[in-house]
PDB file of C-alpha atoms in Angstrom:
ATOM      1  CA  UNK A   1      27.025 -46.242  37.033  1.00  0.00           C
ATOM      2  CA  UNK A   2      27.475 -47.450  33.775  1.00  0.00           C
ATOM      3  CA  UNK A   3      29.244 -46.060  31.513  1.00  0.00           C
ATOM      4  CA  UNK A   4      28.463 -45.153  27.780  1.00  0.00           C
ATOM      5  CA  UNK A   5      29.835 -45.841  24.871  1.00  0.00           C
ATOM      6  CA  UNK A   6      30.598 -42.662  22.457  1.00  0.00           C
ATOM      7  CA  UNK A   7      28.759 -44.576  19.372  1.00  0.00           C
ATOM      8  CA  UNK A   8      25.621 -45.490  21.795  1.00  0.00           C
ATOM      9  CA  UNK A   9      26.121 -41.509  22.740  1.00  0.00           C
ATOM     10  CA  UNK A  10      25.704 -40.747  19.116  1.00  0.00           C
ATOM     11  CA  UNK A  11      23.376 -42.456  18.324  1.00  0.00           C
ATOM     12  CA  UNK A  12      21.220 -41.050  21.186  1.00  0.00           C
ATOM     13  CA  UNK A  13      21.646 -37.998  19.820  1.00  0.00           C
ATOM     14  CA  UNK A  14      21.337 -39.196  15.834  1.00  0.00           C
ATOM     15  CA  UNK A  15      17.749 -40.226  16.828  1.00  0.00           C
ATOM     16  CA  UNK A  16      16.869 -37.044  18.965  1.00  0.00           C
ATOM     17  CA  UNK A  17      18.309 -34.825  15.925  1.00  0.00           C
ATOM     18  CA  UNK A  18      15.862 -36.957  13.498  1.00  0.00           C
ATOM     19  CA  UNK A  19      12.315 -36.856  16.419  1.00  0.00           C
ATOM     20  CA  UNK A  20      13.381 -33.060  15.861  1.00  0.00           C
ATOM     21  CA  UNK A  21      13.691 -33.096  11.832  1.00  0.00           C
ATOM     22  CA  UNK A  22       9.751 -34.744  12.311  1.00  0.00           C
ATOM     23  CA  UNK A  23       8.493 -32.048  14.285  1.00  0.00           C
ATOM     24  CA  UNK A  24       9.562 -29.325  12.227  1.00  0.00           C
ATOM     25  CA  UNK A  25       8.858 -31.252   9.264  1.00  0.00           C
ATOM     26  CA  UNK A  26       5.442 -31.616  10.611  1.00  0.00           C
ATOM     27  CA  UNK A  27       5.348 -27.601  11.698  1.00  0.00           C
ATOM     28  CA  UNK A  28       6.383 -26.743   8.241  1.00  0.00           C
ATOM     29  CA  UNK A  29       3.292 -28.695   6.745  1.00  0.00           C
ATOM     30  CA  UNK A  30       1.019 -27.154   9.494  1.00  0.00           C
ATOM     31  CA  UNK A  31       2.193 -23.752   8.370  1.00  0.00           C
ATOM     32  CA  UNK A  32       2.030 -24.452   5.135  1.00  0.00           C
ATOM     33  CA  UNK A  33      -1.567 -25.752   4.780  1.00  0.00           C
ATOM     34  CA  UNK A  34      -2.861 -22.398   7.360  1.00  0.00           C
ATOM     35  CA  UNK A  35      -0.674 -20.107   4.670  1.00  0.00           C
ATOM     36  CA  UNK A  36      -2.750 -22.256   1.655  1.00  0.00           C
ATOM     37  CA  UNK A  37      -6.487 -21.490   3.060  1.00  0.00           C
ATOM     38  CA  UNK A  38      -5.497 -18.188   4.165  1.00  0.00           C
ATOM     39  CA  UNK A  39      -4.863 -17.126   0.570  1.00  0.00           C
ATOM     40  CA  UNK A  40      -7.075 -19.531  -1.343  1.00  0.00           C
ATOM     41  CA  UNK A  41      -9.408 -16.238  -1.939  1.00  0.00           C
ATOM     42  CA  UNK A  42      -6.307 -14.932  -4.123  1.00  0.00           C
ATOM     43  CA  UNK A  43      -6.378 -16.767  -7.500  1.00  0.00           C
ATOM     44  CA  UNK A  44     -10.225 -15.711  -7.847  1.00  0.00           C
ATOM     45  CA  UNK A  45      -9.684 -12.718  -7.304  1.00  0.00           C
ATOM     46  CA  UNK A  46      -7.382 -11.599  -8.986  1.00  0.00           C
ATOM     47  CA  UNK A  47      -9.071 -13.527 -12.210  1.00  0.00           C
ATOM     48  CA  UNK A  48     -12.133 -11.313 -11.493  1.00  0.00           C
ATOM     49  CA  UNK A  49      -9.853  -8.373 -11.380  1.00  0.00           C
ATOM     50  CA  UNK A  50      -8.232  -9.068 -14.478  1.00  0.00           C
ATOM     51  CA  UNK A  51     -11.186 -10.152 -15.740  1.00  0.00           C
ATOM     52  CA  UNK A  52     -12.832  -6.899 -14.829  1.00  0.00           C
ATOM     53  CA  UNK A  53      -9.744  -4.681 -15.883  1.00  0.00           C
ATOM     54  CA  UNK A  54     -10.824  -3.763 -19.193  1.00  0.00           C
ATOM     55  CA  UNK A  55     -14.832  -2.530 -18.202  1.00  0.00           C
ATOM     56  CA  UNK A  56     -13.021  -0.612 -15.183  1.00  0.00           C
ATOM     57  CA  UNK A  57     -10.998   1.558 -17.536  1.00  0.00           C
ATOM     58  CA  UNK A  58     -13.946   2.555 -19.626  1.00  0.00           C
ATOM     59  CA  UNK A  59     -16.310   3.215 -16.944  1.00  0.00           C
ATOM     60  CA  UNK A  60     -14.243   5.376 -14.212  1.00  0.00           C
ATOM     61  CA  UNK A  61     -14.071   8.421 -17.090  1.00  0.00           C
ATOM     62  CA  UNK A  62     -17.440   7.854 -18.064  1.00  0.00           C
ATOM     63  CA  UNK A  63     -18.872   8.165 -14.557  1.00  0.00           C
ATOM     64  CA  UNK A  64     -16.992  11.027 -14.232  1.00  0.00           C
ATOM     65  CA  UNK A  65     -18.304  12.405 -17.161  1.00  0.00           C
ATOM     66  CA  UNK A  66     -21.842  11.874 -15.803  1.00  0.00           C
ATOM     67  CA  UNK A  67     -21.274  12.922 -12.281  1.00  0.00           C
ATOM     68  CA  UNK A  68     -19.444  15.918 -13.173  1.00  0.00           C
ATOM     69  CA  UNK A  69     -22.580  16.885 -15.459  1.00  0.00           C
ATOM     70  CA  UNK A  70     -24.831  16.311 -11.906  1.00  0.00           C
ATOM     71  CA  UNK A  71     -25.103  19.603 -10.286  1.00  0.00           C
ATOM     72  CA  UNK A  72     -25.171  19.048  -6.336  1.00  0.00           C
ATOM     73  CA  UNK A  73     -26.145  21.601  -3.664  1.00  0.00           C
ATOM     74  CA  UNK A  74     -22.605  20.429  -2.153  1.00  0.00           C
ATOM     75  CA  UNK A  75     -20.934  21.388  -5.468  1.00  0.00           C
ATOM     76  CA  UNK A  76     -22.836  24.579  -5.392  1.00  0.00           C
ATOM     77  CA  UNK A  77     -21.866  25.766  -1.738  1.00  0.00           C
ATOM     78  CA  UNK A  78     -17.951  24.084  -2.550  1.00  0.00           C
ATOM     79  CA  UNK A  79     -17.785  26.607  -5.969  1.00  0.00           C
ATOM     80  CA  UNK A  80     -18.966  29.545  -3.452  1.00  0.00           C
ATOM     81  CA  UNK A  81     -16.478  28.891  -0.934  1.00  0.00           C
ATOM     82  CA  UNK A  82     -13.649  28.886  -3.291  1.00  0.00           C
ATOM     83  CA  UNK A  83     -15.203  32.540  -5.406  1.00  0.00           C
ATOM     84  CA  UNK A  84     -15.385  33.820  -2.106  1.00  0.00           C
ATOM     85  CA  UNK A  85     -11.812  32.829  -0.855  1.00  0.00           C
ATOM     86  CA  UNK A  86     -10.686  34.375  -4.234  1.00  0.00           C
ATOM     87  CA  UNK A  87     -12.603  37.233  -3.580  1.00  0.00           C
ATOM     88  CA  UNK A  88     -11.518  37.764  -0.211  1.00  0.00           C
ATOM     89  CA  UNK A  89      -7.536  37.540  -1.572  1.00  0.00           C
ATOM     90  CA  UNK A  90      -8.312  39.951  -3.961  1.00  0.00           C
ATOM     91  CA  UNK A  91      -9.650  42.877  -1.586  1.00  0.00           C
ATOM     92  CA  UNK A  92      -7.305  41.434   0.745  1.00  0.00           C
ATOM     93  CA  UNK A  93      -4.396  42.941  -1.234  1.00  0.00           C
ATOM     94  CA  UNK A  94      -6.429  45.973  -2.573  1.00  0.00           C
ATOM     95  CA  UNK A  95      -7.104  46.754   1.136  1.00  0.00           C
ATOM     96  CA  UNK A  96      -3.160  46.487   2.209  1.00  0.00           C
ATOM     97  CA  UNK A  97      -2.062  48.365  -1.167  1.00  0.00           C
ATOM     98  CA  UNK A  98      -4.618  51.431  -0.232  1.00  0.00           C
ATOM     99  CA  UNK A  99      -3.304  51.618   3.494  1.00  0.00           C
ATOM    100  CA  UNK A 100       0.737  51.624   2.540  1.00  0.00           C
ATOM    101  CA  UNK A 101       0.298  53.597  -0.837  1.00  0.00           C
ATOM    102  CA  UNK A 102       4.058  54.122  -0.119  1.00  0.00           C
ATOM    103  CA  UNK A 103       4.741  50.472  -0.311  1.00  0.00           C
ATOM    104  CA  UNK A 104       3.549  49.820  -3.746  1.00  0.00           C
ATOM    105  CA  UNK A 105       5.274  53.560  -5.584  1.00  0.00           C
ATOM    106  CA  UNK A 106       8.881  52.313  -6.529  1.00  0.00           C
ATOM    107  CA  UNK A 107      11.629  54.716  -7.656  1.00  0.00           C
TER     108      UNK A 107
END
């Protein structure tokens, strides 16, 4: 077998580290170009956003203005629930107080 030399050696292994450098290089560019068209929808929108900043802030308080001036038959049956859970705390306590009349007399 022949034998080689330690600069032939090296500079195997010079042009293997550089086919390497290429491939990466080349992976990096790949990557690079799927990262680009996976966010090119970010720039416009985020100029729309800004864009629509300003109107945003004046309409959420106004529609809340208007829909909290819309009576709803869920609003209606949501503002009985809660009168009747407050109701139901109130004689809740008024019925424990009246069966331990002892509890509630302090000294």
């Amino acid at each position: 077998m022949a034998q080689v030399s330690e600069a032939e050696l090296l500079d195997v292994q010079k042009r293997l580290l550089v086919a390497k450098s290429e491939i990466y290089r080349q992976t990096v560019a790949v990557e690079l170009h799927r990262l680009e068209s996976a966010t090119a929808w970010v720039p416009p929108t985020v100029s729309a956003l800004q864009i629509a900043y300003p109107a945003v802030l004046l309409a959420v308080p106004l529609a809340a203005w208007w829909l909290g001036r819309q009576r709803t038959p869920l609003a209606d049956v949501a503002e009985q629930i809660v009168a009747g859970l407050s109701t139901a705390r109130k004689l809740q306590a008024l019925w424990t107080e009246l069966r331990n009349p002892d509890s509630s007399a302090r000294p």
